[in-house]
Coordinates of C-alpha atoms and ligand atoms in Angstrom, one line a residue:
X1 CA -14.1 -0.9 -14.2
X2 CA -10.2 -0.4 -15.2
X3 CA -8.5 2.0 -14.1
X4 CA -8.5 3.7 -17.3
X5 CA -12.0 4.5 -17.7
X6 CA -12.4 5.1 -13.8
X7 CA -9.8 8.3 -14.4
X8 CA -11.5 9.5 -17.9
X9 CA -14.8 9.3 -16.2
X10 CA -14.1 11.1 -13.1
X11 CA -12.2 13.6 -14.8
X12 CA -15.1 14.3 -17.5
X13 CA -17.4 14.2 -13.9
X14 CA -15.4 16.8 -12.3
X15 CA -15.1 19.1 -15.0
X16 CA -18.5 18.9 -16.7
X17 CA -20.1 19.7 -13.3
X18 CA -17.6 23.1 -12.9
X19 CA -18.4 24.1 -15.8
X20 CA -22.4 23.3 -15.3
X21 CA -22.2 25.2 -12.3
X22 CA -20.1 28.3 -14.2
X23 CA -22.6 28.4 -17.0
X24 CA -25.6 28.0 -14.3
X25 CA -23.8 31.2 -12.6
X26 CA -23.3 33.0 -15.8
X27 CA -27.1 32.7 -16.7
X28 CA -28.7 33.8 -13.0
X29 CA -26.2 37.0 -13.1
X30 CA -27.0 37.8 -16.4
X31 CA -30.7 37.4 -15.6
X32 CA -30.4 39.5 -12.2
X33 CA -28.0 41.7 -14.4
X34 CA -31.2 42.0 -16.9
X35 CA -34.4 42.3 -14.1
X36 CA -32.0 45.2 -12.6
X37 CA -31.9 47.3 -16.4
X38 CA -35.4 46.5 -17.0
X39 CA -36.8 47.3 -13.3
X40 CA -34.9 50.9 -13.8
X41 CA -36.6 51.3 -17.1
X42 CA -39.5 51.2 -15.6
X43 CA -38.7 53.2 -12.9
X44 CA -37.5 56.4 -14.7
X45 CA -40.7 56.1 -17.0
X46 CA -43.0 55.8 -13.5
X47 CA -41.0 58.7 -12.5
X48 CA -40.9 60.6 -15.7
X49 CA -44.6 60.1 -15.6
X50 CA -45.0 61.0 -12.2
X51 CA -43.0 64.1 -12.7
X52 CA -45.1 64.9 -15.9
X53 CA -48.6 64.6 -14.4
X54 CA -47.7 65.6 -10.9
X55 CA -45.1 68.4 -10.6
X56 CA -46.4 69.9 -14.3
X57 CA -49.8 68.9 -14.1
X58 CA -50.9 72.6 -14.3
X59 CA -49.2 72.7 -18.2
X60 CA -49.7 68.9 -19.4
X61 CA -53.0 67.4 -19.2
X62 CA -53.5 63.6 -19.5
X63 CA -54.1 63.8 -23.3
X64 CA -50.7 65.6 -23.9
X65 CA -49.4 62.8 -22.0
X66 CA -50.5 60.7 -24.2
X67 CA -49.1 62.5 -27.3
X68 CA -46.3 62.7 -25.2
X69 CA -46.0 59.0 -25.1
X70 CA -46.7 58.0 -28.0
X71 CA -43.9 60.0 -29.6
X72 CA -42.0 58.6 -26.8
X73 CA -38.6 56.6 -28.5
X74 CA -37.9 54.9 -25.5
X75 CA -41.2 53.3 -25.3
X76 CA -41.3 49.9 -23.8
X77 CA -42.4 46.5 -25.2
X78 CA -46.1 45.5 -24.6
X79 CA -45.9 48.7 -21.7
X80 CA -48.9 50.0 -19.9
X81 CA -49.2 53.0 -18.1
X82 CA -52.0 53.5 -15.3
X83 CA -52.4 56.8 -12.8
X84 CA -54.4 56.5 -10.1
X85 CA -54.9 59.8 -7.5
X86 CA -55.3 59.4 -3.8
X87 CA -58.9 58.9 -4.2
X88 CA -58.5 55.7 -6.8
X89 CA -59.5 57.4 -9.9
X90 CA -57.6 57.1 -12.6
X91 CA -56.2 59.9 -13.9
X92 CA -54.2 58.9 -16.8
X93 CA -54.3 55.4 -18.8
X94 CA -52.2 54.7 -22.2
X95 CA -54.6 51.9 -22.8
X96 CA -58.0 51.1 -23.0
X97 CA -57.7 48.2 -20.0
X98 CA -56.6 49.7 -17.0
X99 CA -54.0 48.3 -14.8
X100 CA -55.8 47.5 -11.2
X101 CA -54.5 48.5 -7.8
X102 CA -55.3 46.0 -4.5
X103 CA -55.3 46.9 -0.8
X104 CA -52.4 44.9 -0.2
X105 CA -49.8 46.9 -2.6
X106 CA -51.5 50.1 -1.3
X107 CA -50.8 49.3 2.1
X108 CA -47.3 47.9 0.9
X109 CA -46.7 51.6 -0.7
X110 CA -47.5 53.4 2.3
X111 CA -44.5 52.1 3.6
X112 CA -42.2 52.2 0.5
X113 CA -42.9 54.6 -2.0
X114 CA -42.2 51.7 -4.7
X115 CA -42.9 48.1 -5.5
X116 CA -41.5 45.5 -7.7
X117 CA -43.9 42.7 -9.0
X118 CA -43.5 39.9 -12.3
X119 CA -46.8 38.5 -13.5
X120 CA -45.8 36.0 -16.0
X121 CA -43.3 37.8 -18.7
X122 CA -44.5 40.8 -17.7
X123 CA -42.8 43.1 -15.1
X124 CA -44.4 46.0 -13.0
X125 CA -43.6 48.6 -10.9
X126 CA -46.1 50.1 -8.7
X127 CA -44.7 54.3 -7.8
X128 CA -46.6 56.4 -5.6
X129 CA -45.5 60.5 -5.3
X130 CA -46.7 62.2 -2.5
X131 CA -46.8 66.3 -2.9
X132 CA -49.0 68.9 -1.1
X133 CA -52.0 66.8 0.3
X134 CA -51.9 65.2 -3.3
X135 CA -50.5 61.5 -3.9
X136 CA -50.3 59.9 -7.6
X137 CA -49.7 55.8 -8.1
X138 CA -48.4 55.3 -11.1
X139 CA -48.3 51.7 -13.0
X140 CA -45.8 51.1 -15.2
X141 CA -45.4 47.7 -16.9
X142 CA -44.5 46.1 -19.8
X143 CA -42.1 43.0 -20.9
X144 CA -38.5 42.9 -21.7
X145 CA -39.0 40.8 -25.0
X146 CA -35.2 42.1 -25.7
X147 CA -33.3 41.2 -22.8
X148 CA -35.7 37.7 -22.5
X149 CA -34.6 36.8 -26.4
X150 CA -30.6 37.7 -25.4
X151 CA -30.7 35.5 -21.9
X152 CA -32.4 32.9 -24.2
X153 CA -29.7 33.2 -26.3
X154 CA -27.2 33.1 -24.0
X155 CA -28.9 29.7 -21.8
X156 CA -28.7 27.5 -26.3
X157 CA -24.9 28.7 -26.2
X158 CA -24.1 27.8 -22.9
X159 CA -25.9 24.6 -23.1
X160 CA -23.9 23.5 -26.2
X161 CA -21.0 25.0 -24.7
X162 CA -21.1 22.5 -21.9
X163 CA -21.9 19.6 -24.3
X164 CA -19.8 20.3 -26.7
X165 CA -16.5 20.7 -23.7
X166 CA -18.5 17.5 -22.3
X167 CA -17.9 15.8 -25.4
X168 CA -14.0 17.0 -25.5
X169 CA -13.1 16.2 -22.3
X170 CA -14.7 12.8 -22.0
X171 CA -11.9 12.1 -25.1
X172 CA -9.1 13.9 -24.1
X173 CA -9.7 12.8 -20.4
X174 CA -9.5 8.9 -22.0
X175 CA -6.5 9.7 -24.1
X176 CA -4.6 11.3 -21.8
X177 CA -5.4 8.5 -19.1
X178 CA -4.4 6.3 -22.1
X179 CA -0.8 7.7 -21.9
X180 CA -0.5 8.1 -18.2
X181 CA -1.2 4.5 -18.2
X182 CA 1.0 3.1 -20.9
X183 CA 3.6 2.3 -18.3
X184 CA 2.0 0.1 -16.5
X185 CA 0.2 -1.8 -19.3
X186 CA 3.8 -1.9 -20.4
X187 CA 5.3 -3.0 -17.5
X188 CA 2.4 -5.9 -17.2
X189 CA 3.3 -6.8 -20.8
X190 CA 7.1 -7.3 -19.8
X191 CA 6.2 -9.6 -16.3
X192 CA 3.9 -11.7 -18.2
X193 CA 7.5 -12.8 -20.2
X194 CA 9.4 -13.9 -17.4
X195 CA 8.8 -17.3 -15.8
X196 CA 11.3 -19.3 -14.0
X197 CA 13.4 -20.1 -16.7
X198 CA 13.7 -16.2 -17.4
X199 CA 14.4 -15.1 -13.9
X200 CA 17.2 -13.2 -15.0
X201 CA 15.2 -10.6 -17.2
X202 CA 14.6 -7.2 -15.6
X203 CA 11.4 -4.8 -16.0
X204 CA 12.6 -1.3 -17.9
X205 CA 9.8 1.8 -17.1
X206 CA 10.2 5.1 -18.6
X207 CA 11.7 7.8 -16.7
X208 CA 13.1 6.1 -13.9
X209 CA 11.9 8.8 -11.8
X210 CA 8.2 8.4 -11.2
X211 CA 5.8 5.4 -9.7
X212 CA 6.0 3.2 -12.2
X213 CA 9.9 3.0 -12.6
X214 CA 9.5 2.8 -8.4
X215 CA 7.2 -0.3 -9.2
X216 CA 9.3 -1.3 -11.7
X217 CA 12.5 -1.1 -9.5
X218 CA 10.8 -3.1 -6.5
X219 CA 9.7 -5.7 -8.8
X220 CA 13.1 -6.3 -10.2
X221 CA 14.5 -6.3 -6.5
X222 CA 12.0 -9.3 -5.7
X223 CA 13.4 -11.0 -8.8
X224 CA 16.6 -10.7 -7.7
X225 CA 15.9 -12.6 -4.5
X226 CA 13.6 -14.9 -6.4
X227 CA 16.4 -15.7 -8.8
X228 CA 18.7 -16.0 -5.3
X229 CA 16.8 -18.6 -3.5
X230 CA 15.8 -20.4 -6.5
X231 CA 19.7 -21.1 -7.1
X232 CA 20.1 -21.9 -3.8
X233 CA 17.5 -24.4 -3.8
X234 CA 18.2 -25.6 -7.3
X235 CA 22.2 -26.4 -6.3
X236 CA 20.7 -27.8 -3.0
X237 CA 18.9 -30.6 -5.0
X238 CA 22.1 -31.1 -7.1
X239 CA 24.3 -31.1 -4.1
X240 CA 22.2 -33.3 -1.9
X241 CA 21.5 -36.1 -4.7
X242 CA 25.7 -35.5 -5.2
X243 CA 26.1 -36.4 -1.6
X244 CA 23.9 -39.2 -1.9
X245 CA 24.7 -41.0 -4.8
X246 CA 28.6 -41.2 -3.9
X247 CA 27.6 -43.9 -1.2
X248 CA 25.4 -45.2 -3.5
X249 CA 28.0 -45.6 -6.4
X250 CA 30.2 -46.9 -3.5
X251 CA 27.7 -49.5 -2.1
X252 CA 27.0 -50.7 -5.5
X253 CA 30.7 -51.6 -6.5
X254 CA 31.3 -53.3 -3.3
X255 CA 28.1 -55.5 -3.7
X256 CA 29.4 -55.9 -7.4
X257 CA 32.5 -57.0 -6.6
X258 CA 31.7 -59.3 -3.4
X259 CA 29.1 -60.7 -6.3
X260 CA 32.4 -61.7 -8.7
X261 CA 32.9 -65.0 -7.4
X262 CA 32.5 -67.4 -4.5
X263 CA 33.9 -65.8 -0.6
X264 CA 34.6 -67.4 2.6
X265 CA 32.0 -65.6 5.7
X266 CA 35.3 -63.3 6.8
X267 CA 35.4 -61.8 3.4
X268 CA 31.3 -61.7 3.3
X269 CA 31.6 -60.2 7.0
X270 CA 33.9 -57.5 6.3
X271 CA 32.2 -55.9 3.0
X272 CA 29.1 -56.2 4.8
X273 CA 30.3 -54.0 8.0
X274 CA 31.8 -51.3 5.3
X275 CA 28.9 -51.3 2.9
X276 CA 26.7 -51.0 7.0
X277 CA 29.1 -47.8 7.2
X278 CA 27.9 -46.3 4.5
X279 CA 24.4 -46.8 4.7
X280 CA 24.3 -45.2 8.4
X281 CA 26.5 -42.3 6.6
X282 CA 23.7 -42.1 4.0
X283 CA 20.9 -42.9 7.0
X284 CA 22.2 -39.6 9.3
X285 CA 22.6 -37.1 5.8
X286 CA 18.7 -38.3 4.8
X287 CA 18.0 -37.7 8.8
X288 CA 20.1 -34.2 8.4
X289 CA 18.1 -33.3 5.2
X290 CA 14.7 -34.4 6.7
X291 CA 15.5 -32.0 10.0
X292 CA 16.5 -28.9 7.1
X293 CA 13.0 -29.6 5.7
X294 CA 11.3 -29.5 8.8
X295 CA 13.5 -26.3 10.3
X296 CA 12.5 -24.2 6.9
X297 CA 8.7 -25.2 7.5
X298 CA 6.0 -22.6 9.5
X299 CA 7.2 -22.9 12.9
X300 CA 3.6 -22.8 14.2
X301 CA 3.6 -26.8 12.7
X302 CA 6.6 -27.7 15.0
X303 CA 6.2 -29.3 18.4
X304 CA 7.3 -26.2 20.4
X305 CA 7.0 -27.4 24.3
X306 CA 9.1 -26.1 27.4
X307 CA 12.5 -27.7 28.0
X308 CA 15.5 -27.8 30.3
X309 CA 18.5 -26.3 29.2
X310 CA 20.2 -28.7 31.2
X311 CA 18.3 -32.1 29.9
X312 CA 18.5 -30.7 26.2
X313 CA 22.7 -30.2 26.5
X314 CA 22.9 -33.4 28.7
X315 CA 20.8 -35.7 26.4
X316 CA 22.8 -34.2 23.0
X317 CA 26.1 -35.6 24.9
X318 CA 25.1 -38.8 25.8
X319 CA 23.5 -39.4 22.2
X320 CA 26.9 -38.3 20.6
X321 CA 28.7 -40.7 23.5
X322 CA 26.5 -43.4 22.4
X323 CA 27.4 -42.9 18.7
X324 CA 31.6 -42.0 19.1
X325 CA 32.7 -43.5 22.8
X326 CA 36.3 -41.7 21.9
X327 CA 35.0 -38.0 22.3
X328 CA 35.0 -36.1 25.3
X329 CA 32.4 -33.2 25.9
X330 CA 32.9 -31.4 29.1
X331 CA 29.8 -29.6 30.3
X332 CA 30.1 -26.6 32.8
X333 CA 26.9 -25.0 34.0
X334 CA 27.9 -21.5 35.0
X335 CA 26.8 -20.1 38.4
X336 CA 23.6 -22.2 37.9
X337 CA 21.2 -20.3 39.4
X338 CA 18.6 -22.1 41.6
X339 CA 15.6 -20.8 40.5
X340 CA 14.6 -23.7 37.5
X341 CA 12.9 -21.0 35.5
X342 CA 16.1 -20.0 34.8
X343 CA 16.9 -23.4 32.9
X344 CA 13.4 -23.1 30.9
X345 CA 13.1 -23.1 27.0
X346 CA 10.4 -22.9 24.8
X347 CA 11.6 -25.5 22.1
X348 CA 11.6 -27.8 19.0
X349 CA 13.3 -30.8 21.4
X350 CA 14.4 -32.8 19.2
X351 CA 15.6 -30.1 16.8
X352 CA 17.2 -28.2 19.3
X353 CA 19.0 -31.3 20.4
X354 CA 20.5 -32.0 17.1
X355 CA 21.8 -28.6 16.9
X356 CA 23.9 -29.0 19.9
X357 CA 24.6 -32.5 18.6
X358 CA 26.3 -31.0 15.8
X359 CA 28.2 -28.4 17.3
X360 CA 29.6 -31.0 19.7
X361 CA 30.5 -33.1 17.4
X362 CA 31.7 -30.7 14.7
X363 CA 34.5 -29.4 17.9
X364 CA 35.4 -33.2 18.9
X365 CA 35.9 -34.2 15.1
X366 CA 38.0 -31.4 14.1
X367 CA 40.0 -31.5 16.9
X368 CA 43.3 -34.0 17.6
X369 CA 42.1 -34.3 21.0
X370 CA 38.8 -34.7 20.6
X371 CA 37.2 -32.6 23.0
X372 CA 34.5 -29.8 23.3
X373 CA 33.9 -27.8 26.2
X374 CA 30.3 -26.7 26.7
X375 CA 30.0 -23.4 28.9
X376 CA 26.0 -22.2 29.8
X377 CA 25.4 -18.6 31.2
X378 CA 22.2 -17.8 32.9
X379 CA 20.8 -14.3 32.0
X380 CA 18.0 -12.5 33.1
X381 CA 16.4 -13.0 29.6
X382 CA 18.4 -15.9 27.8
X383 CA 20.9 -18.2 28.1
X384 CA 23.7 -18.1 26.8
X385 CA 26.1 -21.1 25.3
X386 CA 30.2 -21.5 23.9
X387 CA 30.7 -24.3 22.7
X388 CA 35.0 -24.4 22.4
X389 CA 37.3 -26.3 20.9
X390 CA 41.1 -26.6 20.5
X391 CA 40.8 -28.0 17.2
X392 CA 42.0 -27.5 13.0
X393 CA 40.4 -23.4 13.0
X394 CA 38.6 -22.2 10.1
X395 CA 40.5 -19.8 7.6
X396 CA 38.9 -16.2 7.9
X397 CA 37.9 -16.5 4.5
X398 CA 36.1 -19.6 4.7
X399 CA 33.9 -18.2 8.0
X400 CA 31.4 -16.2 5.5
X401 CA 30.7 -19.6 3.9
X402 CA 30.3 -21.7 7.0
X403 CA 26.3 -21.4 7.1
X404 CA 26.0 -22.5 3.4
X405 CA 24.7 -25.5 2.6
X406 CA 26.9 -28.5 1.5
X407 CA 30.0 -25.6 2.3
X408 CA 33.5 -27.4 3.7
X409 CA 36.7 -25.9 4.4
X410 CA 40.0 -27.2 2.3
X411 CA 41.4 -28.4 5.6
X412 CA 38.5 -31.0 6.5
X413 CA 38.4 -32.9 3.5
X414 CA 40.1 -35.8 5.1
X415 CA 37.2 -35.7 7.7
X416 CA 34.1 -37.0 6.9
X417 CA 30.6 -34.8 6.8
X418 CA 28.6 -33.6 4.3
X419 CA 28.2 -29.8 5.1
X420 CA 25.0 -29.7 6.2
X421 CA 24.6 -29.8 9.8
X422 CA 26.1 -26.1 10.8
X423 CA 23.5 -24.5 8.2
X424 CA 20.9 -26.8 10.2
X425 CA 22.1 -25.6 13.3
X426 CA 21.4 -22.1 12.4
X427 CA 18.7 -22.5 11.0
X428 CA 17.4 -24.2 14.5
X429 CA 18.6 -21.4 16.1
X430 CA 16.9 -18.8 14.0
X431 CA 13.7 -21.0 14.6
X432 CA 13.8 -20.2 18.3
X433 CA 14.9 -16.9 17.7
X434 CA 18.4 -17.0 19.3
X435 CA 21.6 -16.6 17.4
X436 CA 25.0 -17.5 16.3
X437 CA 28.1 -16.3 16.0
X438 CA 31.6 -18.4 15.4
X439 CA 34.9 -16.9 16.8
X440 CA 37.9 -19.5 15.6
X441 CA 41.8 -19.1 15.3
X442 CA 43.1 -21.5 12.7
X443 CA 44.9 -24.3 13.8
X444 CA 44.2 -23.2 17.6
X445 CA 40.6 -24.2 17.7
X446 CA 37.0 -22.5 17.4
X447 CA 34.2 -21.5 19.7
X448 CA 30.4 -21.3 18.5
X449 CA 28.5 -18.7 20.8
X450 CA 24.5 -18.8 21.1
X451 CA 22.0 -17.3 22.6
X452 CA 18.6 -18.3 23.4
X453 CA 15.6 -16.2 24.9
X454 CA 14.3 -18.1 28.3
X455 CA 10.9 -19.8 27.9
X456 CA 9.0 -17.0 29.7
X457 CA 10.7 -13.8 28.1
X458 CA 9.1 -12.1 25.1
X459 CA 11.1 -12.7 22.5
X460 CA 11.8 -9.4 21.3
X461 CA 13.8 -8.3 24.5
X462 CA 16.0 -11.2 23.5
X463 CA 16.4 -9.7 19.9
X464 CA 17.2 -6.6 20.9
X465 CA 20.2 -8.0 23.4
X466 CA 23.9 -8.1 21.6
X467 CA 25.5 -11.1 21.3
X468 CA 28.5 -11.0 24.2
X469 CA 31.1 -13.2 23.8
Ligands
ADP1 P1 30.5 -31.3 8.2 O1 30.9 -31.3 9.7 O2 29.7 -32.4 7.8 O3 31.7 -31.1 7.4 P2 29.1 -28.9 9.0 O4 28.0 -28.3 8.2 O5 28.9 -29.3 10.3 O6 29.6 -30.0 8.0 O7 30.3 -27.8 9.0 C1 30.6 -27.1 7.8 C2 32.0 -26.8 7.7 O8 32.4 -25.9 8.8 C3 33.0 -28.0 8.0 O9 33.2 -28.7 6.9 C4 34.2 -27.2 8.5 O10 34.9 -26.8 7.4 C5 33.7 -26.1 9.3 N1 33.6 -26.3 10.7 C6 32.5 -26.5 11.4 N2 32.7 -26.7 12.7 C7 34.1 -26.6 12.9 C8 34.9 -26.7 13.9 N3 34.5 -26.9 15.2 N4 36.3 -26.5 13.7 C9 36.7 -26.3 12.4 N5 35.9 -26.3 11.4 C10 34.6 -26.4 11.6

């Protein structure tokens, strides 16, 4: 059911059944209202009749009763009059059939002088008078055609009352849910325009003030970052394929020209060894690319095991030693404690590794002497890494840019690199919930400070820790 006819349905619901239960109220006081007139009708002509025959029954015999009674204006519909003395004659009647007396109501009047009883339409009230060792029951019934016709009355026009507000309300009730409603049609109408080629359109709702607007405005924010990270992955594409096909175009002219005519093996030799170089540059940014991939995946598919802190660092060095003999990475373990919990990680190995990989040799390739120091603190809950180096700097304006993909200072471009592997490294970092900060002076060098919570602490302790340099 839509939400449209859910809200005119309830409403007509709620309201036709108030208004049932008004007019159902309305009729039962009216009809209590109407037995109440009636049952003193018949009360003051029991009494009146009672006086009549019983105080004055010395000057009015039952016949002038009668005449009495019959001349009587205020006679009631269909009424019948019976008298009855203590001994159960009757004394008076103002109709050929009698009205009978039981046990039961006698007994009942012993102990109330009056009694109220409806047979059918017709309503009686039974009145005994007890006066000097004489006691009168007088009868007195007849039916209230007048009042029954007006509550009649009064049930047709409060039926069609409630039909006819029944009726209203049920339209109104989807009209005005029609309207309260538009927005969000509206706004449905406006999303189901924009696609990704039309992230940059924007939902407009009414008032700017109520639900919808607030809908409106939280939808807009989530396009907003939808736009974001669909740049950001749309100049990744562009700037990766950049980065690749500049080897490409440079492996291709070499292979063109060594293709031009005949060479000697020297000449063969030596374009083969530069067009090797870049193919191992292309190699480590599809390897660097690959590892991005993998970091921005659901980390419950990576192959988190415990590691050494130790190992990790020590492994990342000789891999980089392996790869450039000339740099120097000096590792200082820092009041090393002895338990080797201490040392434990819960990690993405080979990730991990790479990060540190890059950091080193990031501070040994932008630095003249080629070095990197590598300092690890043991905390209670993390440990804690600087990775320092008395190299080029990065400008202060350049360090809000550093984690962006394919990003490179002015003063590296002699250097070779592709921009990739400090965003990597952060997001490697952010995989195993540490972080990184970058403290650098230029031309006097930079140090890259992490922390990592320990393999056995719960991971929001080590959130909750700042970052001490
Ligand atoms: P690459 O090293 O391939 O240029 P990175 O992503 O590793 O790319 O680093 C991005 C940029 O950050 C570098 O181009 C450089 O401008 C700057 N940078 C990173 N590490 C250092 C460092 N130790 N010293 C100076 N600049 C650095």
């Amino acid at each position: 059911m839509k939400i449209r006819s859910k809200l005119a349905y309830l409403f007509a619901v709620i309201v036709a059944s108030l208004l049932l239960g008004f007019s159902i109220g309305i009729y039962y006081l009216s009809d209590g209202y109407r037995k109440n007139e009636f049952s003193e009708r018949l009360r003051e002509k029991a009494v009146t009749t009672a006086r009549l025959l019983f105080e004055a029954n010395e000057q009015i015999s039952p016949q002038t009763l009668k005449l009495i009674n019959d001349q009587d204006v205020s006679v009631l519909d269909n009424e019948d009059i019976t008298v009855y003395d203590e001994n159960g004659t009757i004394i008076y009647k103002n109709n050929s059939e009698p009205q009978s007396i039981n046990r039961k109501i006698l007994s009942k009047l012993n102990k109330k002088n009056e009694l109220l009883l409806r047979e059918g339409d017709r309503e009686i009230i039974y009145f005994q008078q007890k006066e000097k060792n004489k006691t009168i029951t007088v009868i007195v019934s007849a039916i209230d055609t007048y009042g029954i016709t007006k509550l009649n009355f009064l049930m047709v026009i409060l039926f069609f009352g409630w039909a006819l507000s029944v009726i209203i309300i049920i339209i109104t009730g989807w009209i005005f849910a029609g309207n309260a409603l538009a927005p969000i049609s509206d706004v449905i109408h406006q999303v189901e325009q924009i696609d990704f080629s039309t992230l940059d359109k924007r939902v407009k709702a009414g008032n700017e003030k109520d639900e919808i607007a607030q809908l409106a405005e939280t939808f807009n924010r989530m396009l907003v970052r939808l736009q974001k990270s669909f740049y950001i992955q749309k100049s990744f594409v562009a700037n990766a394929s950049h980065e690749l096909r500049t080897p490409l175009t440079i492996i291709r002219g070499q292979v063109e020209v060594a293709l031009m005519h005949q060479r000697n093996s020297e000449e063969y030799k030596s374009i083969l060894n530069s067009v090797l170089e870049d193919v191992k540059e292309m190699s480590e940014l599809a390897n660097e690319l690959l590892d991005m991939a993998q970091a921005s995946s659901d980390i419950s598919t990576l192959p988190f095991k415990t590691a050494r802190i130790d190992e990790l660092i020590l492994q990342a060095k000789s891999d980089l030693i392996k790869k450039k003999s000339n740099y120097n990475i000096v590792v200082n373990f820092i009041e090393a404690p002895d338990d080797e919990k201490f040392f434990e990680l819960n990690v993405d190995e080979r990730l991990l590794k790479n990060a540190f990989i890059n950091l080193m040799e990031n501070g040994c390739k932008f630095s003249s002497d080629h070095q990197v120091q590598v300092n690890i603190f043991f905390r209670e809950k993390n440990i804690f890494l600087k990775f320092s180096d008395k190299g080029i700097g990065i400008s202060n304006a350049d360090l809000q840019f550093i984690f962006e993909p394919f990003f490179r200072s002015e003063n590296v471009k002699s250097f070779p690199g592709h921009g990739i592997g400090l965003p990597l490294t952060k997001k490697i970092i952010d995989l195993h919930g540490g972080e990184i900060e970058i403290e650098s002076v230029l031309k006097e060098g930079t140090t890259f400070s992490i922390l990592l919570p320990r393999a056995d602490d719960l991971v929001e302790d080590t959130y909750s820790k700042p970052l001490e340099m």
